[in-house]
PDB file of C-alpha atoms in Angstrom:
ATOM      1  CA  UNK A   1       0.000   0.000   0.000  1.00 80.00           C
ATOM      2  CA  UNK A   2       2.826   2.388   0.869  1.00 79.00           C
ATOM      3  CA  UNK A   3       4.629   1.509  -2.365  1.00 83.00           C
ATOM      4  CA  UNK A   4       1.408   2.211  -4.319  1.00 82.00           C
ATOM      5  CA  UNK A   5       1.106   5.583  -2.569  1.00 83.00           C
ATOM      6  CA  UNK A   6       4.731   6.435  -3.371  1.00 84.00           C
ATOM      7  CA  UNK A   7       4.194   5.527  -7.040  1.00 87.00           C
ATOM      8  CA  UNK A   8       0.734   7.043  -7.622  1.00 89.00           C
ATOM      9  CA  UNK A   9      -0.223   9.226  -4.649  1.00 85.00           C
ATOM     10  CA  UNK A  10      -3.305   6.981  -4.157  1.00 84.00           C
ATOM     11  CA  UNK A  11      -4.520   6.963  -0.539  1.00 83.00           C
ATOM     12  CA  UNK A  12      -7.892   5.198  -0.923  1.00 86.00           C
ATOM     13  CA  UNK A  13      -8.207   2.377   1.658  1.00 87.00           C
ATOM     14  CA  UNK A  14      -7.743  -1.078   0.164  1.00 87.00           C
ATOM     15  CA  UNK A  15      -9.433  -4.347   1.114  1.00 91.00           C
ATOM     16  CA  UNK A  16      -7.977  -7.699   0.105  1.00 91.00           C
ATOM     17  CA  UNK A  17      -7.661 -11.337   1.156  1.00 92.00           C
ATOM     18  CA  UNK A  18      -4.491 -12.683   2.725  1.00 89.00           C
ATOM     19  CA  UNK A  19      -3.332 -15.571   4.915  1.00 89.00           C
ATOM     20  CA  UNK A  20      -1.846 -15.618   8.407  1.00 87.00           C
ATOM     21  CA  UNK A  21       1.202 -17.695   9.405  1.00 90.00           C
ATOM     22  CA  UNK A  22      -1.057 -20.689  10.070  1.00 89.00           C
ATOM     23  CA  UNK A  23      -2.507 -20.497   6.562  1.00 90.00           C
ATOM     24  CA  UNK A  24      -5.933 -19.277   7.714  1.00 90.00           C
ATOM     25  CA  UNK A  25      -7.679 -16.862   5.366  1.00 90.00           C
ATOM     26  CA  UNK A  26      -7.945 -13.232   6.452  1.00 91.00           C
ATOM     27  CA  UNK A  27      -9.970 -10.335   5.106  1.00 90.00           C
ATOM     28  CA  UNK A  28      -7.588  -7.410   5.372  1.00 91.00           C
ATOM     29  CA  UNK A  29      -8.110  -3.673   5.051  1.00 92.00           C
ATOM     30  CA  UNK A  30      -5.369  -1.075   5.059  1.00 90.00           C
ATOM     31  CA  UNK A  31      -5.356   2.696   4.889  1.00 90.00           C
ATOM     32  CA  UNK A  32      -2.590   5.249   5.048  1.00 90.00           C
ATOM     33  CA  UNK A  33      -2.652   7.765   7.900  1.00 90.00           C
ATOM     34  CA  UNK A  34      -1.632  11.196   6.670  1.00 88.00           C
ATOM     35  CA  UNK A  35       0.094  13.754   8.876  1.00 87.00           C
ATOM     36  CA  UNK A  36      -0.575  17.470   9.031  1.00 87.00           C
ATOM     37  CA  UNK A  37       2.045  18.069   6.339  1.00 89.00           C
ATOM     38  CA  UNK A  38       0.261  15.719   3.927  1.00 84.00           C
ATOM     39  CA  UNK A  39       2.908  13.019   4.208  1.00 87.00           C
ATOM     40  CA  UNK A  40       2.185   9.484   5.428  1.00 87.00           C
ATOM     41  CA  UNK A  41       2.925   8.982   9.134  1.00 88.00           C
ATOM     42  CA  UNK A  42       1.571   5.456   9.523  1.00 88.00           C
ATOM     43  CA  UNK A  43      -0.779   2.814   8.305  1.00 89.00           C
ATOM     44  CA  UNK A  44      -3.933   1.418   9.887  1.00 91.00           C
ATOM     45  CA  UNK A  45      -4.495  -2.266   9.182  1.00 90.00           C
ATOM     46  CA  UNK A  46      -7.394  -4.521  10.193  1.00 89.00           C
ATOM     47  CA  UNK A  47      -7.296  -8.277   9.686  1.00 88.00           C
ATOM     48  CA  UNK A  48     -10.402 -10.418  10.231  1.00 85.00           C
ATOM     49  CA  UNK A  49      -9.830 -14.155  10.560  1.00 86.00           C
ATOM     50  CA  UNK A  50     -12.292 -15.862   8.195  1.00 87.00           C
ATOM     51  CA  UNK A  51     -11.615 -19.390   9.462  1.00 86.00           C
ATOM     52  CA  UNK A  52     -14.337 -18.921  12.095  1.00 83.00           C
ATOM     53  CA  UNK A  53     -18.020 -19.363  11.156  1.00 84.00           C
ATOM     54  CA  UNK A  54     -19.364 -16.099   9.744  1.00 81.00           C
ATOM     55  CA  UNK A  55     -22.209 -15.769  12.311  1.00 83.00           C
ATOM     56  CA  UNK A  56     -19.585 -15.905  15.073  1.00 82.00           C
ATOM     57  CA  UNK A  57     -17.616 -13.120  13.378  1.00 78.00           C
ATOM     58  CA  UNK A  58     -20.743 -10.967  13.110  1.00 82.00           C
ATOM     59  CA  UNK A  59     -21.532 -11.519  16.809  1.00 83.00           C
ATOM     60  CA  UNK A  60     -18.216  -9.877  17.717  1.00 80.00           C
ATOM     61  CA  UNK A  61     -19.348  -6.716  15.930  1.00 80.00           C
ATOM     62  CA  UNK A  62     -22.653  -6.389  17.776  1.00 82.00           C
ATOM     63  CA  UNK A  63     -23.492  -5.807  21.453  1.00 79.00           C
ATOM     64  CA  UNK A  64     -24.938  -8.730  23.399  1.00 75.00           C
ATOM     65  CA  UNK A  65     -28.520  -7.510  23.899  1.00 72.00           C
ATOM     66  CA  UNK A  66     -29.509 -10.605  25.881  1.00 72.00           C
ATOM     67  CA  UNK A  67     -27.583  -9.312  28.899  1.00 65.00           C
ATOM     68  CA  UNK A  68     -29.750  -6.138  29.198  1.00 55.00           C
ATOM     69  CA  UNK A  69     -26.934  -4.130  30.728  1.00 55.00           C
ATOM     70  CA  UNK A  70     -26.038  -0.592  29.876  1.00 54.00           C
ATOM     71  CA  UNK A  71     -22.713   0.172  28.292  1.00 53.00           C
ATOM     72  CA  UNK A  72     -20.637   2.204  30.715  1.00 57.00           C
ATOM     73  CA  UNK A  73     -17.797   2.796  28.288  1.00 56.00           C
ATOM     74  CA  UNK A  74     -17.952   6.080  26.455  1.00 62.00           C
ATOM     75  CA  UNK A  75     -15.549   7.509  23.924  1.00 64.00           C
ATOM     76  CA  UNK A  76     -14.854  11.067  23.031  1.00 60.00           C
ATOM     77  CA  UNK A  77     -14.618  11.768  19.310  1.00 65.00           C
ATOM     78  CA  UNK A  78     -13.752  15.445  19.685  1.00 67.00           C
ATOM     79  CA  UNK A  79     -11.636  17.167  17.089  1.00 67.00           C
ATOM     80  CA  UNK A  80      -9.521  19.176  19.532  1.00 73.00           C
ATOM     81  CA  UNK A  81      -7.929  18.781  22.946  1.00 74.00           C
ATOM     82  CA  UNK A  82      -9.930  21.783  24.157  1.00 79.00           C
ATOM     83  CA  UNK A  83     -13.175  19.967  23.352  1.00 82.00           C
ATOM     84  CA  UNK A  84     -11.958  16.873  25.205  1.00 82.00           C
ATOM     85  CA  UNK A  85     -11.140  18.962  28.284  1.00 84.00           C
ATOM     86  CA  UNK A  86     -14.482  20.792  28.154  1.00 86.00           C
ATOM     87  CA  UNK A  87     -16.454  17.546  27.861  1.00 86.00           C
ATOM     88  CA  UNK A  88     -14.449  15.948  30.684  1.00 87.00           C
ATOM     89  CA  UNK A  89     -15.051  18.992  32.878  1.00 89.00           C
ATOM     90  CA  UNK A  90     -18.798  18.950  32.168  1.00 91.00           C
ATOM     91  CA  UNK A  91     -18.946  15.224  32.963  1.00 90.00           C
ATOM     92  CA  UNK A  92     -16.972  15.724  36.206  1.00 92.00           C
ATOM     93  CA  UNK A  93     -19.265  18.565  37.326  1.00 94.00           C
ATOM     94  CA  UNK A  94     -22.357  16.421  36.726  1.00 93.00           C
ATOM     95  CA  UNK A  95     -20.780  13.481  38.573  1.00 92.00           C
ATOM     96  CA  UNK A  96     -19.739  15.577  41.584  1.00 93.00           C
ATOM     97  CA  UNK A  97     -23.011  17.504  41.753  1.00 93.00           C
ATOM     98  CA  UNK A  98     -24.911  14.199  41.842  1.00 92.00           C
ATOM     99  CA  UNK A  99     -22.859  13.026  44.843  1.00 92.00           C
ATOM    100  CA  UNK A 100     -24.679  14.149  48.015  1.00 91.00           C
ATOM    101  CA  UNK A 101     -21.596  13.456  50.137  1.00 92.00           C
ATOM    102  CA  UNK A 102     -19.699  16.343  48.485  1.00 91.00           C
ATOM    103  CA  UNK A 103     -20.357  19.674  50.184  1.00 91.00           C
ATOM    104  CA  UNK A 104     -20.057  23.077  48.507  1.00 90.00           C
ATOM    105  CA  UNK A 105     -16.653  23.734  50.101  1.00 92.00           C
ATOM    106  CA  UNK A 106     -15.164  20.505  48.688  1.00 92.00           C
ATOM    107  CA  UNK A 107     -16.866  20.702  45.279  1.00 94.00           C
ATOM    108  CA  UNK A 108     -13.944  22.104  43.265  1.00 93.00           C
ATOM    109  CA  UNK A 109     -11.500  19.703  44.900  1.00 94.00           C
ATOM    110  CA  UNK A 110     -13.790  16.773  44.054  1.00 94.00           C
ATOM    111  CA  UNK A 111     -14.114  17.936  40.441  1.00 93.00           C
ATOM    112  CA  UNK A 112     -10.342  18.243  40.167  1.00 92.00           C
ATOM    113  CA  UNK A 113      -9.929  14.720  41.582  1.00 93.00           C
ATOM    114  CA  UNK A 114     -12.366  13.258  39.029  1.00 92.00           C
ATOM    115  CA  UNK A 115     -10.466  14.991  36.231  1.00 91.00           C
ATOM    116  CA  UNK A 116      -7.124  13.787  37.611  1.00 90.00           C
ATOM    117  CA  UNK A 117      -8.380  10.209  38.008  1.00 90.00           C
ATOM    118  CA  UNK A 118      -9.545  10.263  34.385  1.00 86.00           C
ATOM    119  CA  UNK A 119      -6.085  11.398  33.197  1.00 87.00           C
ATOM    120  CA  UNK A 120      -7.261  14.710  31.786  1.00 87.00           C
ATOM    121  CA  UNK A 121      -4.236  16.588  33.148  1.00 86.00           C
ATOM    122  CA  UNK A 122      -1.985  14.570  30.856  1.00 84.00           C
ATOM    123  CA  UNK A 123      -3.210  16.815  28.035  1.00 79.00           C
ATOM    124  CA  UNK A 124      -1.192  19.999  27.548  1.00 74.00           C
ATOM    125  CA  UNK A 125      -4.208  22.304  27.337  1.00 69.00           C
ATOM    126  CA  UNK A 126      -5.942  20.828  30.400  1.00 72.00           C
ATOM    127  CA  UNK A 127      -4.344  22.908  33.140  1.00 72.00           C
ATOM    128  CA  UNK A 128      -5.516  26.210  31.655  1.00 71.00           C
TER     129      UNK A 128
END
């Protein structure tokens, strides 16, 4: 894929069949990750093992609705670090305000702890 890009400038993701070391068939997809300067900085590759029954493969792509549990995992698809910080702050405020054990005097400290525990201060823009 990288060689094709170098020869033609083509960056359209490609899907193809391949085999793993054990000879099992894979459905593979690859795309080039472009940097801010327009040059490739990496490649994203996904390989799906087709030796398993197809219904089993599909099950891995869907949530198990028979369990009737809510999904606690959330992801942030923000386009900037500032958005990530703002969303994390809003979430922390809601979480702390819902906790009756936190008094008004300890509110800001509790919010800061939630943000710290979630790793938000690892972002450069977070401390501002």
